[in-house]
Amino acid sequence: MKETRAQWGSKLGFILAAAGSAVGLGNIWKFPGKAFEGGGGAFLLMYLLIVPLVGMPAMLAELTVGRASQSNVVDAFGKLGHKRFAWVGWVGWLAAFIITGYYSHVGGWVLRYVAAYATESGSVYADPLAYFYRMLGYDAAAETTFFPWVALVFAAVFLIICAVVIIRGVEDGIEQFNKVGMPALFVILIILLVRSVTLPGAQEGVKYMLTLDLSKVNGQTFLIALSQAFYSLSLGMSIMVTYGSYLPKEENMPRNTLLVCVMDTLVAVVAGFVIVPSVFATLGAEGVGKGGGFAFVSLAGVFQQMAGGTIFGLMFYLLLLFAALTSTVSLIEGIVAFLIERFHWKRTPTTIGLCVVLFLMGCVYTCSQAAYPIHGIWFDFANGLSFPLFCDAMEFLTDRVLIPLSALGTCIFVGWAWTPKTAVEEITRCGVKFRLVRTFSFLIRFVVPAAVIVIFAVSLFTGTTLS
Ligand code: PHE
């Protein structure tokens, strides 16, 4: 039985969808903080070397596996005649599944902040930390917890938006959504950039980001840049294999890979030039941070002090929202594609069912946040499993075990089992000349696996935090 497989309707559609997956919370709230800690210019330089040498060959490899196999990630390796590698697909699929549970809930929090800046920025500014806690079900003044229904309602809405996009399908849903969302994201980013660098006192921050302090280049910052590149480019999580499988045969994959990587890196770097200078100008250099606490709590101080801050704050959370939505959509599509192909389920019920499961998984995550400030736990089944610990364990499992393992498996597959020669045949099917055959083979066989093994070993065995 031969079914026609979904395909991207246009070249731009694919590029924007893949860039939409890559450009996510990681670019906007992780990269600037990491660049700051890594010494600004020194970190940027390292990152700009890592993306072409490690990120691009790894992405090209994933896309090629997808397009050659015309299959979801779990079945891809078997379809290419190497059933032994099916575990690589399972590992990537599982990582996507676990991550989507919490990524979608964080997306819900972002949506909550869009609403907050649009309607009640005053209450955020009054006490940003208390506001954030309240959303998650913790009353800081009374030191009590309550059911975090606000966060959960917004997470549900966020997932419903994603589900609608996925149900509409690859071309009419994902592609069209990204065609609107990504340009909107670029426009907002540019407006924020102009606002940030023209703030009085922002120059120091700009200078910091451009200064090359070579003493900051060390093994640790290098590893942080490396793992950031993997996360930021959405590698090791089944997504690029799935998105690659919807690529028509005449597409020029090396060029698409280049464009996606350039866009993702550009957004990260520009976000760095939005965040670092504006924090320098308002809170001072010590104010720069990363992650959720920074984006939801510290930045309130920045927007509060800036002329027109509320409107720029609103734009900032809209930017985060688009970034989170397009990434979550890609994660869910990677999971759904497998379920509908393997079990012949229909797209609509599968997506709805999956989103319900993801919502429930994420509830564990959101609910566990509330009690951190008090006992570090939320539900304590008579001192049974502590959920924050459970969440930490999940994060450890995905970021430190599953993602590197799947990335490693994919490059070993392409580099040694399927061989770069076969990959290049697939790449050049469109009739385009691929000039970097030897470079690609060398990178995918030696450089990329070595890089992944180093991240893997260091973060797993030394307990070093790379996030
Ligand atoms: N690349 C996304 C980011 O930078 C994260 C992500 C990883 C999204 C994998 C989807 C899949 O935030």
CSV table of C-alpha atoms and ligand atoms in Angstrom, one decimal:
chain,number,residue,atom,x,y,z
A,1,MET,CA,0.0,0.0,0.0
A,2,LYS,CA,1.6,3.2,-1.0
A,3,GLU,CA,0.4,6.4,0.6
A,4,THR,CA,1.5,9.8,-0.5
A,5,ARG,CA,3.6,11.4,2.1
A,6,ALA,CA,3.2,14.9,3.2
A,7,GLN,CA,5.6,17.4,1.8
A,8,TRP,CA,6.6,21.0,2.3
A,9,GLY,CA,4.8,23.2,-0.2
A,10,SER,CA,7.7,25.6,-0.8
A,11,LYS,CA,11.4,26.0,-0.2
A,12,LEU,CA,10.8,28.9,2.1
A,13,GLY,CA,8.2,27.0,4.0
A,14,PHE,CA,10.7,24.3,5.0
A,15,ILE,CA,13.4,26.8,5.8
A,16,LEU,CA,11.2,28.8,8.1
A,17,ALA,CA,9.7,25.7,9.8
A,18,ALA,CA,13.2,24.3,10.5
A,19,ALA,CA,14.4,27.7,11.6
A,20,GLY,CA,11.2,27.9,13.7
A,21,SER,CA,12.2,24.7,15.5
A,22,ALA,CA,15.7,25.8,16.0
A,23,VAL,CA,14.9,29.3,17.2
A,24,GLY,CA,13.4,28.7,20.6
A,25,LEU,CA,13.6,29.6,24.3
A,26,GLY,CA,17.3,28.5,24.1
A,27,ASN,CA,18.2,31.3,21.8
A,28,ILE,CA,16.5,34.0,23.7
A,29,TRP,CA,16.9,33.2,27.3
A,30,LYS,CA,19.8,30.8,27.4
A,31,PHE,CA,22.3,32.1,24.8
A,32,PRO,CA,22.6,35.7,26.0
A,33,GLY,CA,23.4,34.7,29.6
A,34,LYS,CA,25.8,32.0,28.5
A,35,ALA,CA,27.5,34.5,26.2
A,36,PHE,CA,27.8,36.9,29.1
A,37,GLU,CA,29.3,34.4,31.4
A,38,GLY,CA,31.6,33.1,28.7
A,39,GLY,CA,33.2,36.5,28.4
A,40,GLY,CA,31.1,38.1,25.6
A,41,GLY,CA,33.2,38.2,22.4
A,42,ALA,CA,35.2,35.1,23.3
A,43,PHE,CA,32.1,33.0,23.7
A,44,LEU,CA,30.6,34.4,20.4
A,45,LEU,CA,33.8,33.5,18.6
A,46,MET,CA,33.8,30.0,19.9
A,47,TYR,CA,30.1,29.6,19.1
A,48,LEU,CA,30.6,30.9,15.6
A,49,LEU,CA,33.3,28.2,15.0
A,50,ILE,CA,31.3,25.4,16.5
A,51,VAL,CA,28.2,25.9,14.4
A,52,PRO,CA,29.8,25.4,11.0
A,53,LEU,CA,32.2,22.7,12.2
A,54,VAL,CA,29.9,20.6,14.3
A,55,GLY,CA,26.3,21.8,14.1
A,56,MET,CA,26.0,22.1,10.3
A,57,PRO,CA,27.3,18.6,9.4
A,58,ALA,CA,25.2,17.1,12.2
A,59,MET,CA,22.1,18.9,10.9
A,60,LEU,CA,22.8,17.9,7.3
A,61,ALA,CA,23.2,14.3,8.4
A,62,GLU,CA,19.8,14.3,10.2
A,63,LEU,CA,18.0,15.9,7.3
A,64,THR,CA,19.6,13.4,4.8
A,65,VAL,CA,18.6,10.4,6.9
A,66,GLY,CA,15.0,11.8,6.9
A,67,ARG,CA,14.8,12.5,3.2
A,68,ALA,CA,16.4,9.3,2.1
A,69,SER,CA,14.2,7.2,4.3
A,70,GLN,CA,11.0,9.2,3.8
A,71,SER,CA,10.1,8.1,7.3
A,72,ASN,CA,9.6,9.1,10.9
A,73,VAL,CA,12.7,8.9,13.1
A,74,VAL,CA,12.1,5.5,14.7
A,75,ASP,CA,11.6,3.6,11.4
A,76,ALA,CA,14.2,5.7,9.4
A,77,PHE,CA,17.3,3.6,10.2
A,78,GLY,CA,15.6,0.3,9.4
A,79,LYS,CA,14.2,1.7,6.1
A,80,LEU,CA,17.8,2.5,5.1
A,81,GLY,CA,18.7,-1.1,5.8
A,82,HIS,CA,20.3,-0.8,9.2
A,83,LYS,CA,17.8,-2.1,11.7
A,84,ARG,CA,20.5,-2.3,14.3
A,85,PHE,CA,20.4,1.5,14.5
A,86,ALA,CA,16.7,1.7,15.3
A,87,TRP,CA,17.5,2.4,18.9
A,88,VAL,CA,18.9,5.8,17.8
A,89,GLY,CA,15.5,6.8,16.6
A,90,TRP,CA,13.8,5.5,19.7
A,91,VAL,CA,16.2,7.5,21.9
A,92,GLY,CA,15.6,10.7,20.0
A,93,TRP,CA,11.9,10.1,20.0
A,94,LEU,CA,11.8,9.5,23.7
A,95,ALA,CA,13.9,12.6,24.4
A,96,ALA,CA,11.4,14.7,22.3
A,97,PHE,CA,8.5,13.2,24.2
A,98,ILE,CA,9.9,13.9,27.7
A,99,ILE,CA,11.1,17.4,26.8
A,100,THR,CA,7.8,18.4,25.2
A,101,GLY,CA,6.0,17.8,28.5
A,102,TYR,CA,7.9,20.6,30.2
A,103,TYR,CA,8.7,22.8,27.2
A,104,SER,CA,4.9,23.2,26.5
A,105,HIS,CA,4.2,24.2,30.1
A,106,VAL,CA,7.0,26.8,30.0
A,107,GLY,CA,5.3,28.0,26.8
A,108,GLY,CA,2.1,28.4,28.8
A,109,TRP,CA,3.9,30.6,31.3
A,110,VAL,CA,5.2,32.8,28.5
A,111,LEU,CA,1.6,33.1,27.3
A,112,ARG,CA,0.6,34.1,30.8
A,113,TYR,CA,3.2,36.9,30.7
A,114,VAL,CA,2.0,38.1,27.3
A,115,ALA,CA,-1.4,38.5,28.9
A,116,ALA,CA,0.1,40.1,32.0
A,117,TYR,CA,2.1,42.7,30.2
A,118,ALA,CA,-0.9,43.5,28.0
A,119,THR,CA,-3.3,44.0,31.0
A,120,GLU,CA,-1.6,44.3,34.4
A,121,SER,CA,2.1,45.1,34.1
A,122,GLY,CA,1.8,47.2,37.3
A,123,SER,CA,1.2,44.0,39.4
A,124,VAL,CA,4.2,42.4,37.8
A,125,TYR,CA,6.5,45.4,38.5
A,126,ALA,CA,5.2,45.7,42.1
A,127,ASP,CA,7.0,42.5,43.0
A,128,PRO,CA,8.2,40.4,40.1
A,129,LEU,CA,9.3,37.4,42.1
A,130,ALA,CA,6.0,37.3,44.1
A,131,TYR,CA,4.1,37.6,40.8
A,132,PHE,CA,6.0,34.7,39.3
A,133,TYR,CA,5.5,32.5,42.3
A,134,ARG,CA,1.8,33.3,42.4
A,135,MET,CA,1.4,32.1,38.9
A,136,LEU,CA,2.9,28.8,40.0
A,137,GLY,CA,0.8,28.5,43.1
A,138,TYR,CA,2.9,29.9,45.8
A,139,ASP,CA,2.0,32.8,48.0
A,140,ALA,CA,5.3,34.2,49.1
A,141,ALA,CA,3.8,36.5,51.8
A,142,ALA,CA,1.8,33.8,53.5
A,143,GLU,CA,4.4,31.1,52.7
A,144,THR,CA,1.6,28.7,51.5
A,145,THR,CA,1.0,26.9,48.3
A,146,PHE,CA,-2.2,26.5,46.4
A,147,PHE,CA,-3.2,24.8,43.2
A,148,PRO,CA,-1.4,26.5,40.3
A,149,TRP,CA,-4.5,26.7,38.1
A,150,VAL,CA,-3.4,29.9,36.3
A,151,ALA,CA,-0.2,28.3,35.0
A,152,LEU,CA,-2.1,25.2,34.0
A,153,VAL,CA,-4.9,27.0,32.2
A,154,PHE,CA,-2.3,28.9,30.1
A,155,ALA,CA,-0.4,25.7,29.4
A,156,ALA,CA,-3.6,24.1,28.2
A,157,VAL,CA,-4.2,27.1,25.8
A,158,PHE,CA,-0.7,26.9,24.6
A,159,LEU,CA,-1.0,23.2,23.8
A,160,ILE,CA,-4.4,23.8,22.1
A,161,ILE,CA,-2.7,26.3,19.7
A,162,CYS,CA,0.0,23.8,18.9
A,163,ALA,CA,-2.6,21.0,18.4
A,164,VAL,CA,-4.5,23.1,15.9
A,165,VAL,CA,-1.4,23.8,13.9
A,166,ILE,CA,-0.4,20.1,13.9
A,167,ILE,CA,-3.9,18.9,13.0
A,168,ARG,CA,-3.9,21.2,10.0
A,169,GLY,CA,-1.0,19.2,8.7
A,170,VAL,CA,2.5,19.8,7.4
A,171,GLU,CA,1.8,22.2,4.6
A,172,ASP,CA,-1.4,23.9,5.7
A,173,GLY,CA,-0.6,24.0,9.4
A,174,ILE,CA,3.1,23.9,10.3
A,175,GLU,CA,4.4,25.6,7.1
A,176,GLN,CA,1.8,28.4,7.1
A,177,PHE,CA,2.1,29.0,10.8
A,178,ASN,CA,5.9,29.5,10.5
A,179,LYS,CA,5.5,31.7,7.5
A,180,VAL,CA,3.7,34.2,9.7
A,181,GLY,CA,5.4,33.5,13.1
A,182,MET,CA,9.0,33.6,12.0
A,183,PRO,CA,8.8,37.0,10.1
A,184,ALA,CA,6.9,38.4,13.1
A,185,LEU,CA,9.7,37.1,15.4
A,186,PHE,CA,12.4,38.8,13.2
A,187,VAL,CA,10.5,42.1,13.2
A,188,ILE,CA,10.1,42.2,17.0
A,189,LEU,CA,13.7,41.2,17.5
A,190,ILE,CA,14.9,44.1,15.4
A,191,ILE,CA,12.7,46.6,17.2
A,192,LEU,CA,13.9,45.4,20.5
A,193,LEU,CA,17.5,45.6,19.3
A,194,VAL,CA,17.2,49.2,18.3
A,195,ARG,CA,15.5,50.0,21.6
A,196,SER,CA,18.2,48.2,23.6
A,197,VAL,CA,21.3,49.6,22.0
A,198,THR,CA,20.0,53.2,22.1
A,199,LEU,CA,19.4,53.1,25.9
A,200,PRO,CA,21.6,55.5,27.8
A,201,GLY,CA,24.4,53.3,29.2
A,202,ALA,CA,23.9,50.4,26.8
A,203,GLN,CA,27.3,51.0,25.1
A,204,GLU,CA,29.1,49.3,27.9
A,205,GLY,CA,27.1,46.2,27.2
A,206,VAL,CA,27.7,46.3,23.5
A,207,LYS,CA,31.4,46.8,24.1
A,208,TYR,CA,31.4,43.8,26.5
A,209,MET,CA,29.8,41.6,23.8
A,210,LEU,CA,32.4,42.7,21.3
A,211,THR,CA,35.5,42.4,23.5
A,212,LEU,CA,37.6,39.4,23.0
A,213,ASP,CA,38.8,38.4,26.4
A,214,LEU,CA,40.9,35.3,25.6
A,215,SER,CA,41.4,34.4,29.2
A,216,LYS,CA,37.7,33.3,29.2
A,217,VAL,CA,38.4,30.8,26.5
A,218,ASN,CA,38.7,27.5,28.4
A,219,GLY,CA,37.5,24.0,28.3
A,220,GLN,CA,34.4,24.7,30.3
A,221,THR,CA,33.2,27.6,28.2
A,222,PHE,CA,34.0,25.6,25.1
A,223,LEU,CA,31.8,22.8,26.3
A,224,ILE,CA,29.0,25.1,27.2
A,225,ALA,CA,29.1,26.6,23.7
A,226,LEU,CA,29.1,23.1,22.2
A,227,SER,CA,26.1,21.8,24.1
A,228,GLN,CA,24.3,25.1,23.5
A,229,ALA,CA,24.8,24.7,19.8
A,230,PHE,CA,23.3,21.2,19.8
A,231,TYR,CA,20.3,22.3,21.8
A,232,SER,CA,19.8,25.4,19.8
A,233,LEU,CA,19.9,23.7,16.5
A,234,SER,CA,17.3,21.1,17.7
A,235,LEU,CA,19.7,18.2,17.1
A,236,GLY,CA,19.5,14.8,18.6
A,237,MET,CA,15.8,14.9,19.1
A,238,SER,CA,14.2,13.4,16.0
A,239,ILE,CA,13.1,16.7,14.6
A,240,MET,CA,15.4,17.3,11.7
A,241,VAL,CA,15.0,13.7,10.6
A,242,THR,CA,11.2,14.2,10.5
A,243,TYR,CA,11.3,17.6,8.9
A,244,GLY,CA,13.9,16.3,6.4
A,245,SER,CA,11.5,13.5,5.5
A,246,TYR,CA,9.0,16.0,4.2
A,247,LEU,CA,11.6,17.5,1.8
A,248,PRO,CA,11.1,17.1,-1.9
A,249,LYS,CA,13.9,15.3,-3.7
A,250,GLU,CA,14.8,18.3,-5.7
A,251,GLU,CA,15.7,20.4,-2.6
A,252,ASN,CA,19.3,21.5,-2.1
A,253,MET,CA,19.9,20.3,1.4
A,254,PRO,CA,23.4,21.8,2.1
A,255,ARG,CA,22.1,25.2,1.2
A,256,ASN,CA,19.0,24.8,3.4
A,257,THR,CA,21.1,23.6,6.3
A,258,LEU,CA,23.3,26.7,5.9
A,259,LEU,CA,20.3,29.0,5.9
A,260,VAL,CA,18.7,27.4,8.9
A,261,CYS,CA,22.0,27.5,10.9
A,262,VAL,CA,22.6,31.1,9.9
A,263,MET,CA,19.1,32.2,11.0
A,264,ASP,CA,19.3,30.3,14.3
A,265,THR,CA,22.7,31.8,15.1
A,266,LEU,CA,21.7,35.2,14.0
A,267,VAL,CA,18.7,35.2,16.3
A,268,ALA,CA,20.8,34.0,19.2
A,269,VAL,CA,23.5,36.6,18.6
A,270,VAL,CA,21.0,39.4,18.2
A,271,ALA,CA,19.2,38.3,21.3
A,272,GLY,CA,22.5,38.6,23.1
A,273,PHE,CA,22.7,42.2,21.8
A,274,VAL,CA,19.2,42.9,23.0
A,275,ILE,CA,19.5,41.4,26.5
A,276,VAL,CA,23.1,42.2,27.6
A,277,PRO,CA,23.1,45.9,26.7
A,278,SER,CA,19.6,46.6,28.1
A,279,VAL,CA,20.5,44.9,31.4
A,280,PHE,CA,23.8,46.8,31.6
A,281,ALA,CA,21.9,50.0,31.0
A,282,THR,CA,19.3,49.4,33.7
A,283,LEU,CA,20.3,46.8,36.3
A,284,GLY,CA,24.1,46.9,35.7
A,285,ALA,CA,26.3,44.1,34.7
A,286,GLU,CA,25.5,41.9,37.7
A,287,GLY,CA,21.9,41.7,36.5
A,288,VAL,CA,22.6,39.5,33.5
A,289,GLY,CA,21.4,36.0,34.0
A,290,LYS,CA,19.8,33.2,32.1
A,291,GLY,CA,16.9,30.8,32.2
A,292,GLY,CA,13.3,31.2,33.4
A,293,GLY,CA,14.0,33.1,36.6
A,294,PHE,CA,15.9,35.7,34.6
A,295,ALA,CA,13.4,36.0,31.8
A,296,PHE,CA,10.3,36.1,34.1
A,297,VAL,CA,11.7,37.9,37.1
A,298,SER,CA,14.9,39.9,36.5
A,299,LEU,CA,13.8,41.4,33.2
A,300,ALA,CA,10.8,43.0,34.9
A,301,GLY,CA,13.3,45.4,36.4
A,302,VAL,CA,14.6,46.2,33.0
A,303,PHE,CA,11.2,46.9,31.5
A,304,GLN,CA,10.1,48.9,34.5
A,305,GLN,CA,13.1,51.3,34.1
A,306,MET,CA,12.9,51.7,30.4
A,307,ALA,CA,10.8,54.5,28.7
A,308,GLY,CA,7.9,52.6,27.1
A,309,GLY,CA,9.0,49.5,29.0
A,310,THR,CA,5.6,47.9,29.2
A,311,ILE,CA,5.2,47.9,25.4
A,312,PHE,CA,8.7,46.6,24.9
A,313,GLY,CA,8.1,44.0,27.6
A,314,LEU,CA,5.0,42.9,25.8
A,315,MET,CA,7.0,42.6,22.6
A,316,PHE,CA,9.6,40.6,24.4
A,317,TYR,CA,7.2,38.0,25.7
A,318,LEU,CA,5.5,37.9,22.2
A,319,LEU,CA,8.9,37.1,20.8
A,320,LEU,CA,9.4,34.3,23.4
A,321,LEU,CA,5.9,33.1,22.6
A,322,PHE,CA,6.5,32.7,18.9
A,323,ALA,CA,9.9,31.1,19.6
A,324,ALA,CA,8.3,28.6,22.0
A,325,LEU,CA,5.3,27.8,19.8
A,326,THR,CA,7.3,27.1,16.6
A,327,SER,CA,9.7,24.9,18.6
A,328,THR,CA,6.9,23.0,20.4
A,329,VAL,CA,5.1,22.4,17.2
A,330,SER,CA,8.2,20.8,15.8
A,331,LEU,CA,8.6,18.6,18.8
A,332,ILE,CA,5.1,17.4,18.7
A,333,GLU,CA,5.2,16.7,15.0
A,334,GLY,CA,8.3,14.5,15.5
A,335,ILE,CA,6.3,12.4,18.0
A,336,VAL,CA,3.0,12.4,16.0
A,337,ALA,CA,4.7,11.4,12.7
A,338,PHE,CA,5.9,8.2,14.3
A,339,LEU,CA,2.6,7.3,15.9
A,340,ILE,CA,0.5,7.9,12.8
A,341,GLU,CA,2.9,6.0,10.5
A,342,ARG,CA,3.7,3.1,12.8
A,343,PHE,CA,0.2,2.5,14.0
A,344,HIS,CA,-1.8,3.9,11.1
A,345,TRP,CA,-3.6,6.2,13.5
A,346,LYS,CA,-5.3,9.3,12.2
A,347,ARG,CA,-3.6,12.6,12.6
A,348,THR,CA,-6.4,14.5,14.5
A,349,PRO,CA,-7.2,12.0,17.3
A,350,THR,CA,-3.5,11.2,17.7
A,351,THR,CA,-2.6,14.8,18.1
A,352,ILE,CA,-5.4,15.5,20.5
A,353,GLY,CA,-4.6,12.4,22.6
A,354,LEU,CA,-0.9,13.1,22.6
A,355,CYS,CA,-1.5,16.7,23.7
A,356,VAL,CA,-3.6,15.6,26.6
A,357,VAL,CA,-0.9,13.2,27.7
A,358,LEU,CA,1.7,15.9,27.3
A,359,PHE,CA,-0.4,18.3,29.3
A,360,LEU,CA,-0.7,15.8,32.2
A,361,MET,CA,3.0,15.2,32.1
A,362,GLY,CA,3.7,18.9,32.2
A,363,CYS,CA,1.4,19.3,35.2
A,364,VAL,CA,3.8,17.3,37.3
A,365,TYR,CA,6.5,19.8,36.3
A,366,THR,CA,4.4,22.9,36.9
A,367,CYS,CA,3.0,21.7,40.2
A,368,SER,CA,6.3,20.7,41.5
A,369,GLN,CA,7.6,24.3,41.0
A,370,ALA,CA,5.2,25.7,43.6
A,371,ALA,CA,6.6,24.1,46.6
A,372,TYR,CA,10.3,24.7,45.8
A,373,PRO,CA,10.5,27.7,48.0
A,374,ILE,CA,9.1,25.9,51.0
A,375,HIS,CA,10.0,22.3,51.2
A,376,GLY,CA,11.4,21.6,47.8
A,377,ILE,CA,8.5,19.3,47.1
A,378,TRP,CA,4.8,19.6,46.2
A,379,PHE,CA,3.2,16.2,46.6
A,380,ASP,CA,5.0,14.2,49.2
A,381,PHE,CA,3.3,10.8,49.2
A,382,ALA,CA,4.5,10.2,52.7
A,383,ASN,CA,8.0,11.0,51.8
A,384,GLY,CA,7.8,9.1,48.6
A,385,LEU,CA,9.0,10.4,45.3
A,386,SER,CA,9.9,14.1,45.5
A,387,PHE,CA,8.7,15.7,42.3
A,388,PRO,CA,11.4,18.3,41.9
A,389,LEU,CA,13.9,15.5,42.1
A,390,PHE,CA,11.8,13.6,39.6
A,391,CYS,CA,11.9,16.6,37.3
A,392,ASP,CA,15.7,17.0,37.7
A,393,ALA,CA,16.1,13.3,37.0
A,394,MET,CA,14.1,13.8,33.8
A,395,GLU,CA,16.2,16.7,32.7
A,396,PHE,CA,19.3,14.8,33.4
A,397,LEU,CA,18.0,11.9,31.4
A,398,THR,CA,17.2,14.0,28.3
A,399,ASP,CA,19.9,16.6,28.3
A,400,ARG,CA,22.8,14.5,29.4
A,401,VAL,CA,21.9,11.0,28.2
A,402,LEU,CA,19.3,10.7,25.5
A,403,ILE,CA,20.1,13.7,23.3
A,404,PRO,CA,23.9,13.2,23.2
A,405,LEU,CA,23.3,9.4,22.6
A,406,SER,CA,20.9,10.0,19.8
A,407,ALA,CA,23.2,12.6,18.2
A,408,LEU,CA,26.1,10.3,18.5
A,409,GLY,CA,24.2,7.4,17.1
A,410,THR,CA,23.1,9.5,14.1
A,411,CYS,CA,26.6,10.6,13.2
A,412,ILE,CA,28.1,7.2,13.7
A,413,PHE,CA,25.3,5.8,11.5
A,414,VAL,CA,26.0,8.3,8.7
A,415,GLY,CA,29.8,8.4,9.1
A,416,TRP,CA,30.4,4.7,9.5
A,417,ALA,CA,27.5,2.4,8.8
A,418,TRP,CA,25.4,4.0,6.0
A,419,THR,CA,28.6,5.9,4.9
A,420,PRO,CA,29.1,9.5,3.9
A,421,LYS,CA,29.3,8.3,0.2
A,422,THR,CA,25.6,7.1,0.3
A,423,ALA,CA,24.6,10.2,2.2
A,424,VAL,CA,26.3,12.4,-0.5
A,425,GLU,CA,24.4,10.5,-3.2
A,426,GLU,CA,21.2,11.4,-1.5
A,427,ILE,CA,22.4,15.0,-1.0
A,428,THR,CA,23.3,15.4,-4.7
A,429,ARG,CA,20.1,13.8,-6.0
A,430,CYS,CA,18.8,17.3,-6.8
A,431,GLY,CA,21.5,17.6,-9.4
A,432,VAL,CA,23.4,20.2,-7.4
A,433,LYS,CA,27.1,19.9,-7.0
A,434,PHE,CA,28.2,19.4,-3.4
A,435,ARG,CA,31.7,20.7,-3.2
A,436,LEU,CA,32.4,19.9,0.5
A,437,VAL,CA,32.2,16.1,0.2
A,438,ARG,CA,35.5,15.4,1.9
A,439,THR,CA,35.0,18.1,4.5
A,440,PHE,CA,31.6,16.7,5.3
A,441,SER,CA,32.9,13.1,5.6
A,442,PHE,CA,35.7,14.2,7.8
A,443,LEU,CA,33.6,16.2,10.1
A,444,ILE,CA,30.8,13.7,10.4
A,445,ARG,CA,33.2,10.7,10.9
A,446,PHE,CA,35.6,12.3,13.4
A,447,VAL,CA,34.9,15.8,14.5
A,448,VAL,CA,31.2,15.6,15.4
A,449,PRO,CA,31.4,12.2,17.2
A,450,ALA,CA,34.4,13.4,19.2
A,451,ALA,CA,32.6,16.6,20.2
A,452,VAL,CA,29.5,14.7,21.3
A,453,ILE,CA,31.5,12.1,23.2
A,454,VAL,CA,33.3,14.9,25.1
A,455,ILE,CA,30.1,16.6,26.1
A,456,PHE,CA,28.6,13.3,27.0
A,457,ALA,CA,31.6,12.2,29.2
A,458,VAL,CA,32.1,15.5,30.9
A,459,SER,CA,28.5,16.2,31.8
A,460,LEU,CA,27.7,12.6,32.8
A,461,PHE,CA,30.8,11.7,34.7
A,462,THR,CA,32.0,15.0,36.2
A,463,GLY,CA,28.5,16.3,37.0
A,464,THR,CA,29.4,19.6,35.4
A,465,THR,CA,26.4,21.7,34.5
A,466,LEU,CA,26.5,22.8,30.9
A,467,SER,CA,23.1,24.4,30.7
B,1,PHE,N1,16.1,24.6,19.6
B,1,PHE,C1,15.2,25.0,20.6
B,1,PHE,C2,15.7,26.2,21.4
B,1,PHE,O1,16.7,26.7,21.1
B,1,PHE,C3,14.9,23.9,21.6
B,1,PHE,C4,14.4,22.7,20.9
B,1,PHE,C5,15.1,21.6,20.9
B,1,PHE,C6,13.2,22.7,20.3
B,1,PHE,C7,14.7,20.5,20.2
B,1,PHE,C8,12.7,21.7,19.7
B,1,PHE,C9,13.5,20.5,19.6
B,1,PHE,O2,15.0,26.5,22.3
